[in-house]
Coordinates of C-alpha atoms and ligand atoms in Angstrom, one line a residue:
M1 CA 5.1 22.5 3.5
E2 CA 8.4 21.0 2.6
E3 CA 9.0 17.6 4.1
E4 CA 12.4 16.0 4.5
K5 CA 12.9 13.3 1.9
K6 CA 15.8 11.1 0.8
N7 CA 16.6 11.0 -2.9
N8 CA 14.5 8.9 -5.1
F9 CA 16.0 6.7 -7.8
L10 CA 15.8 9.4 -10.5
E11 CA 17.5 11.9 -8.3
E12 CA 20.3 9.4 -7.5
I13 CA 20.8 8.8 -11.3
I14 CA 20.9 12.5 -12.1
E15 CA 23.2 13.3 -9.3
A16 CA 25.6 10.5 -10.5
D17 CA 25.4 11.7 -14.1
L18 CA 26.2 15.3 -13.0
A19 CA 29.0 14.3 -10.6
A20 CA 30.5 12.2 -13.5
G21 CA 30.4 15.3 -15.7
K22 CA 28.1 13.5 -18.2
Y23 CA 26.0 16.7 -18.6
D24 CA 26.5 20.3 -17.7
S25 CA 22.8 20.6 -17.0
I26 CA 19.8 18.3 -17.4
I27 CA 16.9 18.6 -19.8
T28 CA 13.6 16.8 -19.2
R29 CA 10.3 16.9 -21.2
F30 CA 6.7 16.4 -20.7
P31 CA 5.2 14.7 -23.7
P32 CA 1.4 14.7 -23.7
E33 CA -0.6 13.4 -26.6
P34 CA -3.2 16.2 -27.3
N35 CA -6.1 13.7 -27.5
G36 CA -7.7 14.7 -24.0
Y37 CA -7.4 16.8 -21.0
L38 CA -4.6 16.3 -18.4
H39 CA -5.4 14.2 -15.3
L40 CA -4.0 13.6 -11.9
G41 CA -1.7 11.0 -13.3
H42 CA -0.2 13.6 -15.6
A43 CA 0.2 15.9 -12.5
K44 CA 2.5 13.3 -11.1
S45 CA 4.5 13.2 -14.3
L46 CA 4.6 17.0 -14.5
C47 CA 5.8 17.2 -10.9
I48 CA 8.6 14.7 -11.6
N49 CA 9.8 16.3 -14.9
F50 CA 9.5 19.8 -13.8
G51 CA 10.6 19.2 -10.2
L52 CA 13.8 17.5 -11.2
A53 CA 14.8 20.2 -13.7
Q54 CA 14.0 22.9 -10.9
K55 CA 16.0 21.0 -8.4
Y56 CA 19.1 20.6 -10.6
G57 CA 19.0 23.9 -12.4
G58 CA 17.9 22.4 -15.7
K59 CA 14.9 22.9 -18.0
T60 CA 11.8 21.1 -19.1
N61 CA 10.4 21.3 -22.7
L62 CA 6.6 20.8 -23.4
R63 CA 6.4 18.5 -26.3
Y64 CA 3.2 17.5 -27.8
D65 CA 3.2 13.9 -29.1
D66 CA 1.0 14.7 -32.1
T67 CA 1.5 11.8 -34.4
N68 CA -2.1 10.6 -34.5
P69 CA -4.0 13.3 -36.3
T70 CA -7.5 11.6 -36.1
K71 CA -7.6 11.8 -32.4
E72 CA -6.0 15.0 -31.8
D73 CA -7.2 18.6 -31.5
V74 CA -6.1 22.1 -30.8
E75 CA -8.8 22.3 -28.0
Y76 CA -6.7 19.8 -26.2
V77 CA -3.3 21.6 -27.0
D78 CA -4.7 24.8 -25.5
A79 CA -6.2 23.1 -22.4
I80 CA -2.9 21.3 -21.6
K81 CA -0.9 24.5 -21.5
E82 CA -3.5 26.1 -19.3
D83 CA -3.4 23.2 -16.8
I84 CA 0.4 23.2 -16.7
K85 CA 0.4 26.9 -16.0
W86 CA -2.2 26.4 -13.3
L87 CA 0.1 23.9 -11.6
G88 CA 2.7 26.6 -11.6
F89 CA 5.2 25.1 -14.0
Q90 CA 6.8 27.0 -16.9
W91 CA 8.3 25.1 -19.8
A92 CA 11.5 26.2 -21.6
E93 CA 10.3 25.5 -25.1
E94 CA 6.9 24.4 -26.7
R95 CA 7.7 21.8 -29.3
Y96 CA 5.6 19.3 -31.3
A97 CA 6.6 16.0 -32.7
S98 CA 5.2 17.2 -36.0
D99 CA 7.9 19.9 -36.0
Y100 CA 10.3 17.1 -36.7
F101 CA 8.3 15.3 -39.5
D102 CA 10.8 16.3 -42.2
Q103 CA 13.8 15.1 -40.1
L104 CA 12.1 11.8 -39.2
Y105 CA 11.3 11.2 -42.8
E106 CA 14.8 11.9 -43.9
W107 CA 16.1 9.4 -41.3
A108 CA 13.7 6.9 -42.6
E109 CA 15.1 7.2 -46.2
Q110 CA 18.5 6.8 -44.6
L111 CA 17.4 3.5 -42.9
I112 CA 16.0 2.3 -46.3
Q113 CA 19.3 3.1 -48.0
R114 CA 21.3 1.3 -45.4
G115 CA 19.1 -1.8 -45.9
L116 CA 17.5 -1.3 -42.4
A117 CA 13.9 -0.6 -43.5
Y118 CA 11.5 -1.9 -46.0
V119 CA 8.0 -1.3 -47.4
D120 CA 5.6 -4.0 -46.4
D121 CA 2.3 -4.7 -48.3
Q122 CA 0.9 -7.0 -45.7
T123 CA -2.2 -5.9 -43.9
L124 CA -1.9 -5.0 -40.1
E125 CA -3.6 -8.3 -39.3
E126 CA -1.1 -10.3 -41.4
I127 CA 1.7 -8.4 -39.7
R128 CA 0.3 -9.1 -36.3
A129 CA -0.2 -12.8 -37.1
N130 CA 3.3 -13.2 -38.5
R131 CA 5.0 -11.6 -35.5
G132 CA 5.1 -15.0 -33.7
T133 CA 4.9 -15.3 -29.9
V134 CA 7.3 -14.9 -27.0
E135 CA 8.0 -18.7 -27.5
T136 CA 8.0 -18.9 -31.3
P137 CA 9.8 -16.8 -33.8
G138 CA 7.9 -14.6 -36.3
T139 CA 7.7 -15.2 -40.0
D140 CA 9.5 -13.0 -42.5
S141 CA 7.3 -10.9 -44.6
P142 CA 7.2 -11.9 -48.4
W143 CA 8.2 -8.2 -49.0
R144 CA 11.1 -8.2 -46.6
N145 CA 13.8 -8.5 -49.2
R146 CA 12.8 -5.7 -51.7
S147 CA 15.7 -3.8 -53.0
V148 CA 16.7 -0.5 -51.7
E149 CA 15.7 1.1 -54.9
E150 CA 12.2 -0.3 -54.8
N151 CA 11.7 0.4 -51.2
L152 CA 12.7 4.2 -51.8
R153 CA 10.3 4.4 -54.7
L154 CA 7.5 2.9 -52.8
F155 CA 8.1 4.9 -49.6
R156 CA 8.2 8.1 -51.7
E157 CA 4.9 7.1 -53.4
M158 CA 3.4 6.5 -50.0
K159 CA 4.3 10.0 -49.0
A160 CA 3.0 11.4 -52.3
G161 CA -0.4 9.9 -51.6
K162 CA -0.5 7.1 -54.2
Y163 CA -1.8 4.4 -51.8
P164 CA -4.9 4.3 -49.6
D165 CA -4.8 3.9 -45.8
G166 CA -3.5 0.5 -44.7
A167 CA -2.2 -0.5 -48.2
K168 CA 1.5 -0.5 -47.0
V169 CA 3.6 0.4 -44.1
L170 CA 7.3 1.0 -43.6
R171 CA 9.0 -1.4 -41.3
A172 CA 12.5 -1.5 -39.8
K173 CA 14.4 -4.6 -40.8
I174 CA 15.8 -6.0 -37.6
D175 CA 15.1 -9.6 -36.6
M176 CA 11.9 -11.5 -36.9
A177 CA 13.2 -13.9 -34.2
H178 CA 14.3 -11.4 -31.7
P179 CA 13.5 -12.4 -28.0
N180 CA 12.1 -8.9 -27.5
M181 CA 8.9 -8.7 -29.7
M182 CA 9.5 -5.0 -30.2
F183 CA 12.5 -5.8 -32.4
R184 CA 10.6 -7.9 -34.8
D185 CA 10.6 -5.5 -37.6
P186 CA 8.6 -2.6 -35.9
I187 CA 6.4 -0.5 -38.0
L188 CA 7.9 3.1 -38.6
Y189 CA 5.2 4.6 -40.8
R190 CA 1.6 4.0 -41.7
I191 CA -0.5 5.6 -44.3
K192 CA -3.3 7.9 -42.8
H193 CA -5.0 10.3 -45.2
A194 CA -6.0 12.7 -42.4
H195 CA -5.9 16.5 -41.7
H196 CA -3.3 17.2 -39.0
H197 CA -4.1 20.1 -36.7
R198 CA -0.6 21.7 -37.4
T199 CA 0.9 20.3 -40.7
G200 CA -2.6 20.3 -42.4
D201 CA -2.6 18.1 -45.5
K202 CA 1.2 18.0 -46.1
W203 CA 1.5 14.5 -44.8
C204 CA -0.5 11.4 -45.4
I205 CA 2.0 9.1 -43.8
Y206 CA 2.6 9.4 -40.0
P207 CA 5.4 8.0 -37.8
M208 CA 4.8 5.5 -35.1
Y209 CA 5.4 6.3 -31.4
D210 CA 8.6 4.1 -31.1
Y211 CA 10.1 5.7 -34.2
T212 CA 9.2 9.2 -33.0
H213 CA 9.8 9.5 -29.3
G214 CA 13.5 8.8 -28.9
Q215 CA 14.5 10.8 -32.0
C216 CA 12.4 13.9 -30.8
D217 CA 14.2 13.5 -27.4
S218 CA 17.5 13.4 -29.2
I219 CA 16.8 16.5 -31.4
E220 CA 15.9 18.4 -28.3
H221 CA 19.0 17.0 -26.4
I222 CA 16.8 15.7 -23.6
T223 CA 19.1 14.2 -21.1
H224 CA 16.6 12.2 -19.0
S225 CA 13.5 11.1 -20.8
I226 CA 11.2 9.9 -18.1
C227 CA 8.1 7.9 -18.7
T228 CA 5.9 5.3 -17.1
L229 CA 6.8 1.6 -16.4
E230 CA 4.9 0.1 -19.3
F231 CA 7.5 1.6 -21.7
D232 CA 10.4 -0.3 -20.2
I233 CA 10.2 -2.9 -23.0
H234 CA 10.4 -0.2 -25.5
R235 CA 13.6 1.2 -24.2
P236 CA 16.0 -1.2 -26.1
L237 CA 14.3 -0.1 -29.4
Y238 CA 14.5 3.6 -28.2
D239 CA 18.3 3.1 -27.8
W240 CA 18.5 1.1 -31.1
F241 CA 17.2 4.0 -33.2
I242 CA 19.4 6.6 -31.4
E243 CA 22.5 4.3 -31.8
T244 CA 21.7 3.3 -35.4
L245 CA 21.2 6.8 -36.5
G246 CA 24.2 8.1 -34.5
I247 CA 22.4 10.9 -32.9
Y248 CA 22.5 12.6 -29.5
P249 CA 22.2 9.9 -26.9
S250 CA 19.0 10.8 -24.8
H251 CA 18.2 8.1 -22.2
Q252 CA 14.9 6.7 -21.1
Y253 CA 14.0 6.0 -17.4
E254 CA 10.7 4.6 -16.1
F255 CA 8.6 5.2 -13.0
A256 CA 5.4 3.8 -11.7
R257 CA 2.3 5.4 -13.0
L258 CA -0.1 7.0 -10.5
N259 CA -3.3 4.9 -9.8
L260 CA -5.9 6.1 -7.4
T261 CA -8.7 4.3 -5.6
Y262 CA -12.2 4.9 -7.0
T263 CA -10.6 6.7 -10.0
L264 CA -10.2 6.0 -13.7
M265 CA -7.4 7.9 -15.6
S266 CA -7.6 6.6 -19.1
K267 CA -8.2 9.3 -21.5
R268 CA -10.3 7.1 -23.7
K269 CA -12.6 6.3 -20.9
L270 CA -12.7 9.9 -19.6
L271 CA -13.6 10.9 -23.2
E272 CA -16.4 8.3 -23.2
L273 CA -17.9 9.7 -20.0
V274 CA -18.0 13.1 -21.4
E275 CA -19.3 12.1 -24.8
K276 CA -22.1 10.0 -23.4
G277 CA -23.1 12.6 -20.8
F278 CA -22.3 10.7 -17.6
V279 CA -20.6 13.9 -16.4
S280 CA -21.2 17.4 -17.5
G281 CA -17.8 17.8 -19.3
W282 CA -14.1 17.4 -19.0
D283 CA -14.2 19.9 -16.1
D284 CA -17.0 18.3 -14.2
P285 CA -15.9 18.5 -10.5
R286 CA -16.1 14.7 -10.2
M287 CA -13.6 14.2 -13.0
P288 CA -9.9 13.3 -12.2
T289 CA -8.9 15.8 -14.8
L290 CA -6.9 18.9 -13.7
C291 CA -9.6 21.2 -14.9
G292 CA -12.1 19.1 -13.0
V293 CA -10.3 19.1 -9.7
R294 CA -9.6 22.8 -10.1
R295 CA -13.3 23.5 -10.5
R296 CA -13.9 21.2 -7.4
G297 CA -11.4 23.3 -5.3
Y298 CA -8.3 21.3 -5.3
T299 CA -5.2 23.6 -5.3
P300 CA -1.9 23.2 -7.2
E301 CA -0.2 23.3 -3.8
A302 CA -2.3 20.3 -2.6
L303 CA -1.4 18.3 -5.8
K304 CA 2.2 19.0 -5.5
L305 CA 2.2 18.1 -1.8
F306 CA 0.6 14.8 -2.6
C307 CA 3.0 14.0 -5.4
D308 CA 5.9 14.8 -3.2
R309 CA 4.5 12.5 -0.4
I310 CA 3.8 9.5 -2.7
G311 CA 7.3 9.9 -4.1
V312 CA 8.6 8.2 -7.2
S313 CA 8.7 4.3 -7.2
K314 CA 9.5 1.7 -9.7
R315 CA 6.6 -0.6 -8.7
D316 CA 3.0 -0.1 -9.7
Q317 CA 0.7 0.5 -6.8
L318 CA -2.8 1.8 -6.1
M319 CA -2.8 4.9 -3.9
D320 CA -5.7 5.7 -1.6
I321 CA -7.5 8.8 -2.8
S322 CA -8.0 9.8 0.7
G323 CA -4.3 10.6 0.8
L324 CA -4.9 13.2 -1.8
E325 CA -7.9 14.6 0.0
A326 CA -5.7 14.8 3.2
C327 CA -3.3 17.1 1.3
V328 CA -6.2 19.2 0.0
R329 CA -7.5 19.6 3.6
Q330 CA -4.0 20.5 4.9
D331 CA -3.5 23.2 2.3
L332 CA -7.0 24.7 2.6
N333 CA -6.9 24.5 6.4
E334 CA -4.1 26.9 6.3
R335 CA -5.3 29.4 3.7
S336 CA -9.1 29.3 3.2
N337 CA -11.6 31.8 4.5
R338 CA -14.2 30.8 6.9
Y339 CA -17.9 31.3 6.7
M340 CA -21.0 29.8 8.4
V341 CA -23.5 28.1 6.1
V342 CA -26.4 25.8 7.1
Y343 CA -27.5 23.5 4.3
D344 CA -29.9 20.8 3.3
D345 CA -32.8 20.8 5.9
P346 CA -32.1 23.2 8.8
I347 CA -34.1 23.8 11.9
K348 CA -35.4 27.3 12.8
L349 CA -34.1 28.5 16.2
T350 CA -35.9 31.4 17.8
L351 CA -34.8 33.4 20.9
T352 CA -37.8 34.2 22.9
N353 CA -36.0 36.8 25.1
W354 CA -34.4 38.7 22.1
E355 CA -35.9 42.1 21.6
P356 CA -37.9 42.0 18.3
G357 CA -36.2 43.6 15.4
R358 CA -32.9 43.9 17.2
V359 CA -29.7 43.1 15.0
E360 CA -26.3 42.7 16.6
W361 CA -23.1 42.5 14.5
F362 CA -20.3 40.2 15.5
E363 CA -16.8 40.2 14.1
A364 CA -14.8 37.1 13.3
P365 CA -11.4 36.5 11.5
L366 CA -11.7 35.4 7.9
N367 CA -8.9 33.0 8.6
P368 CA -8.2 31.9 12.2
A369 CA -4.5 31.2 11.2
D370 CA -4.3 35.1 10.8
P371 CA -6.4 36.4 13.8
E372 CA -5.1 39.9 13.2
G373 CA -5.9 39.8 9.5
A374 CA -9.2 40.6 7.6
K375 CA -12.5 40.2 9.5
R376 CA -15.9 39.5 8.5
R377 CA -19.1 40.9 10.1
I378 CA -21.8 38.5 11.1
P379 CA -25.5 39.7 11.8
F380 CA -27.2 38.1 14.7
T381 CA -31.0 38.2 15.2
G382 CA -33.8 36.5 17.2
E383 CA -34.6 34.1 14.4
L384 CA -31.8 31.8 13.2
L385 CA -31.2 28.6 11.3
I386 CA -29.1 25.7 12.6
D387 CA -28.0 22.4 11.1
R388 CA -30.6 19.6 11.8
A389 CA -27.7 17.3 13.0
D390 CA -26.9 19.8 15.7
F391 CA -30.1 18.9 17.7
M392 CA -31.1 15.7 19.2
E393 CA -34.1 14.9 21.2
D394 CA -33.1 11.8 23.0
A395 CA -29.4 12.5 23.1
P396 CA -26.8 10.1 24.4
K397 CA -24.6 11.4 27.3
K398 CA -21.7 12.3 25.0
Y399 CA -23.8 14.4 22.6
F400 CA -22.6 18.0 23.3
R401 CA -24.8 19.9 20.8
L402 CA -28.2 21.0 21.5
R403 CA -30.8 18.9 23.4
P404 CA -34.1 19.8 25.1
G405 CA -33.2 21.7 28.2
G406 CA -29.5 21.9 27.2
E407 CA -27.1 24.6 26.4
V408 CA -24.9 25.3 23.5
R409 CA -22.7 28.3 22.2
L410 CA -23.8 29.7 18.9
K411 CA -20.3 30.3 17.4
Y412 CA -18.8 33.7 18.0
T413 CA -21.9 34.7 20.1
Y414 CA -24.0 33.7 23.1
I415 CA -24.8 30.7 24.9
V416 CA -28.5 29.7 24.3
K417 CA -30.6 27.2 26.2
C418 CA -33.3 25.1 24.4
E419 CA -36.5 25.7 26.3
E420 CA -39.2 24.2 23.9
V421 CA -39.3 21.9 21.0
V422 CA -42.0 22.5 18.4
K423 CA -43.0 19.7 16.0
D424 CA -45.4 19.6 12.9
A425 CA -48.2 17.1 12.6
D426 CA -45.8 14.4 11.4
G427 CA -43.7 14.8 14.5
K428 CA -40.9 16.6 12.6
V429 CA -39.1 19.2 14.7
V430 CA -39.7 22.5 13.1
E431 CA -38.5 25.0 15.7
L432 CA -36.5 25.2 18.8
R433 CA -37.6 28.0 21.2
C434 CA -34.6 29.0 23.1
T435 CA -33.4 31.8 25.5
Y436 CA -29.9 33.4 25.2
D437 CA -27.8 34.4 28.1
P438 CA -26.8 38.1 27.6
M439 CA -23.9 37.6 30.1
T440 CA -22.2 35.2 27.8
H441 CA -21.3 37.8 25.1
P442 CA -17.7 36.8 24.1
Q443 CA -16.5 40.3 25.1
S444 CA -18.4 40.3 28.4
G445 CA -15.4 39.4 30.4
Q446 CA -17.5 36.8 32.2
W447 CA -16.5 34.0 30.1
R448 CA -18.6 30.8 30.8
S449 CA -18.0 27.8 28.7
V450 CA -20.3 25.0 27.5
K451 CA -19.1 21.8 25.9
G452 CA -20.7 22.4 22.4
T453 CA -20.4 25.2 19.9
I454 CA -22.6 25.1 16.8
H455 CA -22.8 27.2 13.6
W456 CA -25.9 29.2 12.6
V457 CA -27.1 31.9 10.3
S458 CA -29.7 34.7 10.8
T459 CA -32.8 34.0 8.8
A460 CA -33.3 37.7 8.0
F461 CA -29.7 38.1 6.6
A462 CA -29.0 34.7 5.1
K463 CA -28.4 34.3 1.4
E464 CA -29.7 31.3 -0.3
I465 CA -27.1 29.4 -2.2
E466 CA -26.8 26.1 -4.1
C467 CA -24.5 23.4 -2.7
R468 CA -23.3 20.7 -5.1
I469 CA -22.3 17.8 -2.9
Y470 CA -19.9 15.3 -4.6
D471 CA -19.0 11.7 -3.8
R472 CA -16.6 9.2 -5.5
L473 CA -17.5 8.9 -9.2
F474 CA -17.0 5.2 -9.0
T475 CA -18.0 2.6 -6.3
L476 CA -15.1 0.1 -7.0
A477 CA -12.0 0.8 -5.2
D478 CA -9.6 -0.8 -7.7
M479 CA -10.9 0.3 -11.1
S480 CA -8.4 -2.0 -12.8
Q481 CA -10.3 -5.0 -11.4
V482 CA -13.6 -4.6 -13.3
P483 CA -14.9 -8.1 -13.8
E484 CA -14.8 -9.5 -17.4
D485 CA -18.7 -9.6 -17.6
K486 CA -19.0 -6.1 -16.5
D487 CA -18.3 -2.6 -17.8
Y488 CA -16.5 0.2 -15.9
K489 CA -19.6 2.3 -16.3
D490 CA -21.5 -0.4 -14.2
F491 CA -19.6 1.1 -11.3
L492 CA -20.6 4.7 -11.6
N493 CA -21.9 6.0 -8.3
P494 CA -25.5 7.2 -8.8
E495 CA -25.0 9.5 -5.8
S496 CA -21.9 11.1 -6.9
L497 CA -23.7 14.4 -7.2
V498 CA -26.4 15.7 -4.9
V499 CA -27.7 19.3 -5.1
R500 CA -28.9 20.9 -1.8
P501 CA -29.9 24.4 -0.9
G502 CA -27.8 26.2 1.6
W503 CA -28.1 29.5 3.7
A504 CA -25.0 31.5 4.1
E505 CA -23.9 34.4 6.2
P506 CA -23.9 37.4 4.0
A507 CA -20.1 37.8 4.0
L508 CA -19.7 34.8 1.8
L509 CA -21.0 36.8 -1.1
D510 CA -18.1 39.3 -0.9
D511 CA -15.5 36.5 -1.0
P512 CA -13.2 36.9 -3.8
G513 CA -13.7 33.1 -4.6
D514 CA -10.2 32.4 -6.0
I515 CA -9.6 29.6 -3.5
A516 CA -12.0 27.3 -1.8
V517 CA -13.5 28.5 1.5
Q518 CA -14.4 26.6 4.7
F519 CA -18.1 26.3 5.7
E520 CA -17.3 26.0 9.4
R521 CA -17.8 22.6 10.8
V522 CA -18.9 21.3 7.4
G523 CA -16.3 21.3 4.8
Y524 CA -14.5 23.1 2.0
F525 CA -16.4 24.6 -0.9
K526 CA -15.4 26.3 -4.1
K527 CA -17.3 28.8 -6.0
D528 CA -18.6 27.4 -9.3
P529 CA -18.5 29.3 -12.6
D530 CA -22.3 28.5 -12.9
S531 CA -22.8 31.1 -10.1
T532 CA -24.9 34.1 -11.1
P533 CA -25.3 37.5 -9.4
E534 CA -28.6 36.2 -8.0
K535 CA -27.3 32.8 -6.8
L536 CA -24.0 31.5 -5.7
V537 CA -23.2 28.0 -6.6
M538 CA -20.7 26.2 -4.4
N539 CA -19.0 22.9 -5.1
K540 CA -18.0 20.7 -2.1
T541 CA -14.3 20.2 -2.4
T542 CA -13.9 17.9 0.5
S543 CA -15.3 17.4 4.1
L544 CA -13.3 18.6 7.1
K545 CA -12.4 15.1 8.1
D546 CA -12.0 11.9 6.3
S547 CA -15.6 10.4 6.8
F548 CA -15.8 8.2 3.7
K549 CA -17.8 5.1 3.9
L550 CA -19.4 3.0 1.3
Ligands
ATP601 P1 -3.7 7.7 -21.4 O1 -3.5 6.2 -21.4 O2 -4.8 8.1 -20.4 O3 -4.2 8.2 -22.8 P2 -1.2 8.5 -21.9 O4 -0.1 7.9 -21.1 O5 -1.4 8.0 -23.2 O6 -2.5 8.4 -20.9 P3 0.0 10.9 -22.6 O7 -0.6 12.1 -23.0 O8 0.7 10.1 -23.6 O9 -1.1 10.0 -21.8 O10 1.0 11.2 -21.3 C1 1.9 12.1 -21.1 C2 2.8 11.8 -20.0 O11 2.2 11.5 -18.8 C3 3.6 10.5 -20.4 O12 5.0 10.7 -20.1 C4 2.9 9.5 -19.5 O13 3.9 8.5 -19.2 C5 2.5 10.3 -18.3 N1 1.3 9.8 -17.6 C6 0.2 9.5 -18.1 N2 -0.6 8.8 -17.2 C7 0.1 8.8 -16.1 C8 -0.2 8.3 -14.8 N3 -1.4 7.8 -14.5 N4 0.8 8.5 -13.8 C9 2.0 9.0 -14.1 N5 2.3 9.5 -15.3 C10 1.4 9.4 -16.3
MG602 MG1 0.0 8.1 -24.9

């Protein structure tokens, strides 16, 4: 599945760095905050970070950005690891920003001693109000000129738990008139009396993102710290901390985040959908989470193919989700086992010239890409079910499926002719009485062809299953354009999940179920964990063709 590609801008940078001898080898990192499950956007970040390290013989650390104890949880820590492994990536080291809390604290005291940080008693609102605007400079805090001794004492008292949440913060003392607002005395530490999932109750002050991220990169000797574009205004501050502290010079580079049509990827909103029951959980097959798309039947190979195709850009754009679905189809088309399933509202098809009680078994490849590979056995009898869409009473000329008096091949078996149409009192077609042509057995050597081939199952052998048919979770293509007077939940698609009965050829029940299967002529379906020995539950992964309309 490899496609020829020219280097992206990150590859250019890394190749230049390596050619210049700047590094012996590169180290990247993936830095999730453990406050939710990974989603398709994270898959792109993972592909970039792990992909670059693989390509250039380097390594990638997994580093949890766990500086916000109230929103974080070990449930997320574990799920994130599982998702990364599922994608097929292996991190070199598992680290946590909280591993470095002691070091970060020591550096903060160092900044205080050098007159580069102070304890501020203003409230967060006051601090925000006094920051000024892009046009106007900020106002110095009345606490900005505390002595080193006083700052040290207060900061130690903050650490010791003497003050309540919000009473004080530690700020860097840089420049309240700096053109980059990030430099207007950024907050380094805030007080938060909260239990941390790793450090327990050791800390009641926690470092801010900007004060944490670059130093963590530096401690791990990350050579290329790759993040999304919105962090480009943070980069000068990232560099400032590293230069001021005189530590290992990691560098930050930014790429455009992945945005997909009909999809939301904010963890906060995904959490709300879960908590309010709009979806069945983080792994609901309609969710853009990695556990959701996995349950849906998307494969790691398809996600990687997609990330590779869309490439790495420096400009934000909205990608069409059908591009991802095309990758899923391409991968599953090559690898999935085939079965015949009729679902929803089938029509009974009876063969009037079939000997009553006779069963004939046909063989077909599980995967047509491997005709010599494993086979499945399909029972054929005189009473069958076909898809309602495969029959039309007043069919146009170009309709090649079944019509009154017309012929069609029942896939892998005989050609049948529709002799009589039986309807119920409401005029609904309930049965097609047909005859089969025994001369048209595929191995008869007297091959005769007809234009249409349709799928079918034998009523006597069919296994009833549950089909969960999914559609887009949202009806708005660009979910960043939700109007002011509306909420994103107003765009939930009420038909995003429809449950239908299905009737499957018996071999489906023996499928290992590790990868989605193809229901021939219908689409790809993945076995759901809700399946029981009595009833198979199948999630529709995607249709065979792109047929989306809204
Ligand atoms: P959210 O805003 O949904 O909470 P986040 O960016 O805060 O997402 P993190 O856990 O902090 O999530 O992200 C881990 C890494 O994944 C970061 O490097 C982040 O830049 C990257 N990432 C997150 N969302 C996307 C996306 N949509 N496309 C590409 N990379 C992303
Ligand atoms: Mg984040």
